[in-house]
Amino acid sequence: MIKHEHITKLYDKHNIESRAELNLKMLKNGSIKHHSIGFDEEFVSIKSLDADSPFYEIPIKNIAGIEELPHHTAIILRNSILFLNKSNNDIHVHINIEKPTLIDRIKHLFHMD
C-alpha cells in the first residue's frame, strides 16, 4: 500500500507548470511488463485498461512526471496518480480532490489556465 505522505510528495515534486523532461523510456522498460503501454507523439495508451477508462489514453502534455517506486511505476498527472503494479497487472488510481483556491477558481472563470 502506498502511504499518503508518499502520494503528497509525488504531487509536490511533479507538477505541470515546472515539469522536467519526461522519462517515457521508463514506461517501456521491463519493470512494468504486466502492462501493455503504447505511445505516439501525443498520447500514452495504457492498453491493460478498458478502452472506456478515462486513463486509457493520456495526453503526454498532461503528464507531470513518471517515477519508479519499489513496487509500482507512478504516472503523475495534475490531479491524479496512476500506480502501475510491477508484479501483476493491477493499477491503482489516486485522485486528488483538494478544493481549488480562490485564485484557481478566478483563473478558471476567466480561462487563464
PDB file of C-alpha atoms in Angstrom:
ATOM      1  CA  MET A   1       0.000   0.000   0.000  1.00  0.00           C
ATOM      2  CA  ILE A   2       1.208   3.477  -0.815  1.00  0.00           C
ATOM      3  CA  LYS A   3       1.199   5.872   2.109  1.00  0.00           C
ATOM      4  CA  HIS A   4      -0.464   9.273   1.987  1.00  0.00           C
ATOM      5  CA  GLU A   5       2.812  11.112   2.658  1.00  0.00           C
ATOM      6  CA  HIS A   6       4.400   9.418  -0.387  1.00  0.00           C
ATOM      7  CA  ILE A   7       1.471  10.486  -2.539  1.00  0.00           C
ATOM      8  CA  THR A   8       1.749  14.067  -1.272  1.00  0.00           C
ATOM      9  CA  LYS A   9       5.474  14.100  -2.062  1.00  0.00           C
ATOM     10  CA  LEU A  10       4.795  12.926  -5.611  1.00  0.00           C
ATOM     11  CA  TYR A  11       2.285  15.745  -6.185  1.00  0.00           C
ATOM     12  CA  ASP A  12       4.714  18.271  -4.677  1.00  0.00           C
ATOM     13  CA  LYS A  13       7.692  17.013  -6.679  1.00  0.00           C
ATOM     14  CA  HIS A  14       5.942  16.786 -10.052  1.00  0.00           C
ATOM     15  CA  ASN A  15       3.682  19.458 -11.437  1.00  0.00           C
ATOM     16  CA  ILE A  16       2.682  20.537 -14.926  1.00  0.00           C
ATOM     17  CA  GLU A  17       3.918  24.109 -14.539  1.00  0.00           C
ATOM     18  CA  SER A  18       7.513  23.150 -13.780  1.00  0.00           C
ATOM     19  CA  ARG A  19       7.797  19.689 -15.228  1.00  0.00           C
ATOM     20  CA  ALA A  20      11.145  18.500 -16.406  1.00  0.00           C
ATOM     21  CA  GLU A  21      11.824  16.254 -19.376  1.00  0.00           C
ATOM     22  CA  LEU A  22       9.568  13.213 -19.096  1.00  0.00           C
ATOM     23  CA  ASN A  23      11.283   9.864 -18.946  1.00  0.00           C
ATOM     24  CA  LEU A  24       8.875   7.968 -21.180  1.00  0.00           C
ATOM     25  CA  LYS A  25      11.517   5.257 -21.590  1.00  0.00           C
ATOM     26  CA  MET A  26      10.764   4.271 -18.000  1.00  0.00           C
ATOM     27  CA  LEU A  27       7.355   3.086 -19.183  1.00  0.00           C
ATOM     28  CA  LYS A  28       8.959   0.964 -21.892  1.00  0.00           C
ATOM     29  CA  ASN A  29      11.400  -0.901 -19.650  1.00  0.00           C
ATOM     30  CA  GLY A  30      10.761  -4.374 -18.299  1.00  0.00           C
ATOM     31  CA  SER A  31       9.823  -3.296 -14.768  1.00  0.00           C
ATOM     32  CA  ILE A  32       6.162  -2.963 -15.765  1.00  0.00           C
ATOM     33  CA  LYS A  33       5.999  -5.988 -18.042  1.00  0.00           C
ATOM     34  CA  HIS A  34       2.458  -6.822 -16.890  1.00  0.00           C
ATOM     35  CA  HIS A  35       1.023  -3.695 -18.520  1.00  0.00           C
ATOM     36  CA  SER A  36       0.594  -3.088 -22.220  1.00  0.00           C
ATOM     37  CA  ILE A  37       1.592   0.514 -22.925  1.00  0.00           C
ATOM     38  CA  GLY A  38       1.614   2.257 -26.289  1.00  0.00           C
ATOM     39  CA  PHE A  39       2.997   5.610 -27.389  1.00  0.00           C
ATOM     40  CA  ASP A  40       2.610   8.067 -30.167  1.00  0.00           C
ATOM     41  CA  GLU A  41       3.612  11.714 -30.462  1.00  0.00           C
ATOM     42  CA  GLU A  42       0.670  12.965 -28.388  1.00  0.00           C
ATOM     43  CA  PHE A  43      -0.622  10.137 -26.188  1.00  0.00           C
ATOM     44  CA  VAL A  44       0.390   7.365 -23.828  1.00  0.00           C
ATOM     45  CA  SER A  45      -2.096   4.487 -24.028  1.00  0.00           C
ATOM     46  CA  ILE A  46      -2.423   2.045 -21.160  1.00  0.00           C
ATOM     47  CA  LYS A  47      -3.894  -0.847 -23.072  1.00  0.00           C
ATOM     48  CA  SER A  48      -4.239  -3.053 -19.995  1.00  0.00           C
ATOM     49  CA  LEU A  49      -7.212  -0.815 -19.057  1.00  0.00           C
ATOM     50  CA  ASP A  50     -10.634  -0.903 -20.670  1.00  0.00           C
ATOM     51  CA  ALA A  51     -10.948   1.460 -23.617  1.00  0.00           C
ATOM     52  CA  ASP A  52     -13.790   3.200 -21.725  1.00  0.00           C
ATOM     53  CA  SER A  53     -11.470   4.198 -18.871  1.00  0.00           C
ATOM     54  CA  PRO A  54     -10.581   7.903 -18.674  1.00  0.00           C
ATOM     55  CA  PHE A  55      -6.970   6.773 -18.106  1.00  0.00           C
ATOM     56  CA  TYR A  56      -6.797   4.520 -21.161  1.00  0.00           C
ATOM     57  CA  GLU A  57      -5.319   7.292 -23.296  1.00  0.00           C
ATOM     58  CA  ILE A  58      -3.449  10.128 -21.579  1.00  0.00           C
ATOM     59  CA  PRO A  59      -2.192  13.211 -23.435  1.00  0.00           C
ATOM     60  CA  ILE A  60       1.563  13.470 -22.879  1.00  0.00           C
ATOM     61  CA  LYS A  61       1.150  17.188 -22.187  1.00  0.00           C
ATOM     62  CA  ASN A  62      -0.951  16.261 -19.099  1.00  0.00           C
ATOM     63  CA  ILE A  63       1.729  14.063 -17.540  1.00  0.00           C
ATOM     64  CA  ALA A  64       3.645  15.938 -14.847  1.00  0.00           C
ATOM     65  CA  GLY A  65       6.101  13.148 -14.133  1.00  0.00           C
ATOM     66  CA  ILE A  66       6.913   9.466 -14.106  1.00  0.00           C
ATOM     67  CA  GLU A  67       8.610   7.932 -11.130  1.00  0.00           C
ATOM     68  CA  GLU A  68       9.907   4.481 -10.311  1.00  0.00           C
ATOM     69  CA  LEU A  69       8.857   3.244  -6.863  1.00  0.00           C
ATOM     70  CA  PRO A  70       9.798  -0.058  -5.197  1.00  0.00           C
ATOM     71  CA  HIS A  71       6.622  -1.928  -6.226  1.00  0.00           C
ATOM     72  CA  HIS A  72       4.990   0.471  -8.692  1.00  0.00           C
ATOM     73  CA  THR A  73       5.663   2.862 -11.513  1.00  0.00           C
ATOM     74  CA  ALA A  74       3.796   6.122 -10.912  1.00  0.00           C
ATOM     75  CA  ILE A  75       2.386   8.303 -13.684  1.00  0.00           C
ATOM     76  CA  ILE A  76       1.691  11.665 -12.068  1.00  0.00           C
ATOM     77  CA  LEU A  77      -0.981  13.904 -13.574  1.00  0.00           C
ATOM     78  CA  ARG A  78      -2.230  17.252 -12.291  1.00  0.00           C
ATOM     79  CA  ASN A  79      -4.961  15.811 -10.039  1.00  0.00           C
ATOM     80  CA  SER A  80      -4.350  12.080 -10.094  1.00  0.00           C
ATOM     81  CA  ILE A  81      -1.645   9.454  -9.979  1.00  0.00           C
ATOM     82  CA  LEU A  82      -1.728   6.065 -11.669  1.00  0.00           C
ATOM     83  CA  PHE A  83       0.240   3.387  -9.856  1.00  0.00           C
ATOM     84  CA  LEU A  84       1.132   0.540 -12.208  1.00  0.00           C
ATOM     85  CA  ASN A  85       1.994  -2.555 -10.194  1.00  0.00           C
ATOM     86  CA  LYS A  86       5.291  -4.177 -11.216  1.00  0.00           C
ATOM     87  CA  SER A  87       4.415  -7.728 -10.148  1.00  0.00           C
ATOM     88  CA  ASN A  88       0.939  -8.052 -11.700  1.00  0.00           C
ATOM     89  CA  ASN A  89      -1.483  -6.119 -13.908  1.00  0.00           C
ATOM     90  CA  ASP A  90      -3.113  -4.134 -11.092  1.00  0.00           C
ATOM     91  CA  ILE A  91      -3.478  -0.396 -11.490  1.00  0.00           C
ATOM     92  CA  HIS A  92      -4.368   1.846  -8.567  1.00  0.00           C
ATOM     93  CA  VAL A  93      -5.507   5.415  -9.086  1.00  0.00           C
ATOM     94  CA  HIS A  94      -5.269   8.211  -6.543  1.00  0.00           C
ATOM     95  CA  ILE A  95      -7.497  11.180  -7.283  1.00  0.00           C
ATOM     96  CA  ASN A  96      -6.620  14.429  -5.564  1.00  0.00           C
ATOM     97  CA  ILE A  97      -9.885  16.038  -4.528  1.00  0.00           C
ATOM     98  CA  GLU A  98      -8.484  19.135  -2.888  1.00  0.00           C
ATOM     99  CA  LYS A  99     -10.708  22.147  -3.283  1.00  0.00           C
ATOM    100  CA  PRO A 100      -9.342  24.803  -5.629  1.00  0.00           C
ATOM    101  CA  THR A 101      -8.101  28.023  -4.100  1.00  0.00           C
ATOM    102  CA  LEU A 102      -9.815  31.335  -4.754  1.00  0.00           C
ATOM    103  CA  ILE A 103      -7.082  32.264  -7.240  1.00  0.00           C
ATOM    104  CA  ASP A 104      -7.534  28.935  -9.060  1.00  0.00           C
ATOM    105  CA  ARG A 105     -11.281  29.492  -9.322  1.00  0.00           C
ATOM    106  CA  ILE A 106     -10.783  33.020 -10.684  1.00  0.00           C
ATOM    107  CA  LYS A 107      -8.264  31.739 -13.241  1.00  0.00           C
ATOM    108  CA  HIS A 108     -10.675  29.029 -14.309  1.00  0.00           C
ATOM    109  CA  LEU A 109     -13.535  31.517 -14.528  1.00  0.00           C
ATOM    110  CA  PHE A 110     -11.517  33.661 -16.944  1.00  0.00           C
ATOM    111  CA  HIS A 111      -9.866  30.689 -18.684  1.00  0.00           C
ATOM    112  CA  MET A 112      -6.410  31.745 -17.569  1.00  0.00           C
ATOM    113  CA  ASP A 113      -5.010  28.221 -17.032  1.00  0.00           C
TER     114      ASP A 113
END
